[in-house]
Short mmCIF file of C-alpha atoms in Angstrom, two decimals:
data_model
loop_
_atom_site.label_atom_id
_atom_site.label_comp_id
_atom_site.label_asym_id
_atom_site.label_seq_id
_atom_site.Cartn_x
_atom_site.Cartn_y
_atom_site.Cartn_z
CA ILE A 1 0.06 -0.14 0.05
CA ALA A 2 2.73 2.48 0.52
CA ASP A 3 4.42 1.94 -2.63
CA ALA A 4 3.51 5.07 -4.78
CA GLU A 5 3.61 2.77 -7.99
CA SER A 6 0.92 0.39 -6.67
CA LEU A 7 -2.73 0.81 -8.12
CA LYS A 8 -5.16 1.28 -5.28
CA SER A 9 -8.89 1.20 -5.87
CA ILE A 10 -11.80 1.14 -3.75
CA ALA A 11 -15.09 -0.47 -4.67
CA THR A 12 -18.68 0.90 -3.13
CA VAL A 13 -22.20 0.38 -4.12
CA ASP A 14 -25.26 2.89 -4.14
CA LYS A 15 -28.28 2.42 -2.63
CA ASN A 16 -29.59 0.54 -5.58
CA GLY A 17 -26.63 -1.80 -5.49
CA VAL A 18 -24.92 -0.20 -8.34
CA PRO A 19 -21.32 -0.72 -8.15
CA HIS A 20 -18.65 2.14 -8.21
CA VAL A 21 -14.84 1.76 -8.33
CA VAL A 22 -12.30 4.45 -8.24
CA TYR A 23 -8.53 4.65 -7.94
CA LYS A 24 -7.27 6.56 -4.78
CA GLY A 25 -3.55 7.27 -4.96
CA SER A 26 -3.85 8.92 -1.31
CA LEU A 27 -4.94 5.47 0.03
CA HIS A 28 -2.47 4.62 3.05
CA ILE A 29 -2.45 3.14 6.40
CA ASN A 30 -2.75 5.32 9.09
CA LYS A 31 -1.39 5.19 12.59
CA GLU A 32 -4.24 3.06 13.97
CA GLY A 33 -3.78 0.47 11.13
CA ASN A 34 -6.85 1.41 9.45
CA LEU A 35 -7.08 2.41 5.79
CA GLU A 36 -7.44 5.98 5.03
CA PHE A 37 -7.73 8.27 1.89
CA TYR A 38 -8.43 11.60 0.82
CA ASP A 39 -11.59 12.45 -1.30
CA ILE A 40 -11.53 15.67 -2.89
CA LEU A 41 -14.96 16.38 -4.27
CA GLU A 42 -18.02 16.54 -1.75
CA SER A 43 -20.42 15.70 -4.52
CA SER A 44 -18.41 12.47 -5.48
CA LYS A 45 -19.93 9.22 -5.98
CA ILE A 46 -17.78 7.55 -3.65
CA ASN A 47 -18.61 10.25 -0.73
CA GLN A 48 -22.14 9.47 -1.27
CA ASN A 49 -21.68 5.83 -1.23
CA LEU A 50 -19.50 5.59 1.67
CA VAL A 51 -22.04 7.74 3.48
CA TYR A 52 -24.71 5.13 2.42
CA ALA A 53 -22.54 2.23 3.69
CA ILE A 54 -21.90 3.92 7.19
CA TRP A 55 -25.57 4.70 7.59
CA PHE A 56 -26.56 1.12 6.36
CA GLY A 57 -23.74 -1.10 7.48
CA LYS A 58 -22.54 -1.87 4.02
CA LYS A 59 -19.01 -3.12 3.20
CA VAL A 60 -16.28 -1.86 0.84
CA ALA A 61 -13.55 -3.49 -1.11
CA VAL A 62 -10.24 -2.05 -1.82
CA HIS A 63 -7.73 -3.54 -4.43
CA ILE A 64 -4.24 -3.45 -4.41
CA LEU A 65 -1.99 -4.27 -7.63
CA THR A 66 1.73 -3.87 -7.01
CA LYS A 67 4.12 -3.20 -9.60
CA ASP A 68 5.45 -6.87 -9.67
CA LYS A 69 1.69 -7.81 -10.45
CA LYS A 70 0.82 -9.06 -7.07
CA SER A 71 -2.73 -8.66 -6.24
CA TYR A 72 -4.59 -8.22 -2.73
CA GLU A 73 -8.14 -7.35 -1.82
CA ILE A 74 -9.14 -5.78 1.36
CA THR A 75 -12.57 -6.00 2.56
CA GLY A 76 -13.74 -3.66 5.37
CA ALA A 77 -16.41 -1.05 6.51
CA PRO A 78 -15.95 2.63 6.67
CA LEU A 79 -15.57 3.89 10.14
CA LYS A 80 -15.57 7.74 9.95
CA SER A 81 -15.36 10.89 7.74
CA VAL A 82 -13.33 13.62 9.04
CA THR A 83 -14.62 16.86 7.36
CA SER A 84 -13.32 19.49 10.06
CA GLY A 85 -10.82 19.97 12.80
CA ARG A 86 -7.18 19.85 13.42
CA GLU A 87 -6.50 16.73 11.38
CA PHE A 88 -8.44 17.86 8.47
CA GLU A 89 -6.66 21.10 8.49
CA GLU A 90 -3.43 19.58 8.38
CA VAL A 91 -4.30 17.45 5.43
CA TYR A 92 -5.73 20.30 3.71
CA GLN A 93 -2.60 22.38 4.01
CA LYS A 94 -0.39 19.60 2.65
CA LEU A 95 -2.82 19.18 -0.25
CA LEU A 96 -2.47 22.99 -1.04
CA GLU A 97 1.21 22.73 -0.83
CA ARG A 98 1.40 20.21 -3.53
CA ASN A 99 -1.29 21.87 -5.51
CA PRO A 100 -2.68 25.48 -4.94
CA LYS A 101 -6.02 25.03 -6.68
CA GLY A 102 -6.37 21.61 -4.96
CA ASP A 103 -9.37 20.96 -2.39
CA LEU A 104 -10.36 18.48 0.17
CA ASN A 105 -13.90 17.26 1.21
CA ALA A 106 -13.07 14.39 3.53
CA ILE A 107 -10.60 12.03 5.16
CA TRP A 108 -12.17 8.79 4.89
CA THR A 109 -11.25 5.81 7.46
CA ILE A 110 -12.05 2.22 6.53
CA VAL A 111 -11.46 -0.57 9.13
CA PRO A 112 -10.04 -3.62 7.06
CA GLU A 113 -11.82 -6.93 8.12
CA ASN A 114 -10.30 -9.50 5.68
CA VAL A 115 -7.06 -9.63 3.59
CA ARG A 116 -6.83 -12.11 0.79
CA GLU A 117 -4.09 -12.32 -1.94
CA GLU A 118 -5.87 -12.40 -5.38
CA THR A 119 -2.73 -12.93 -7.44
CA PHE A 120 -3.65 -15.67 -10.43
CA ALA A 121 -1.04 -18.32 -9.34
CA VAL A 122 -1.81 -18.26 -5.66
CA ARG A 123 -5.63 -18.48 -6.30
CA VAL A 124 -5.21 -21.42 -8.58
CA LYS A 125 -2.95 -23.11 -6.06
CA GLU A 126 -5.66 -22.53 -3.17
CA SER A 127 -8.44 -23.75 -5.62
CA ALA A 128 -6.59 -26.93 -6.39
CA GLU A 129 -6.06 -27.72 -2.66
CA GLN A 130 -9.38 -26.90 -1.53
CA TYR A 131 -11.27 -28.42 -4.55
CA PRO A 132 -9.13 -31.22 -6.03
CA VAL A 133 -11.97 -32.80 -7.92
CA LEU A 134 -13.19 -29.65 -9.47
CA GLY A 135 -11.89 -29.35 -13.12
CA HIS A 136 -12.26 -30.11 -16.84
CA LEU A 137 -13.03 -33.95 -17.23
CA ASP A 138 -9.97 -34.16 -19.98
CA ARG A 139 -7.45 -33.55 -17.09
CA PHE A 140 -8.43 -36.25 -15.12
CA VAL A 141 -8.25 -39.07 -17.85
#
């Protein structure tokens, strides 16, 4: 997650169950060990979906793809959205230093509940171990 070259996406759903996926370069692990990222637009779909997730106890998925093509999925629940106060101001100032025209809507925190490696070779091996009799019949002959 800390590698700037890793692709980091967050998947949410809206109240109708429509999925929405965004890439968040700001995604990182905070000092409490939770996932955290910065949302820039108050009207963003991810902001709306995360508010819905908090209100109705929905989960989100975070996906990490490393530069060496390892793939990880982290599922969890949004914990909070910081939209004011000292922490918000500190992050907002740092973002403005990088981009004077930048903005900050919220600092979102997600509590990870499950981490699973999704790298293809790992999944194939797990599948063969867990379900040894599943497969194409021509492979059993």
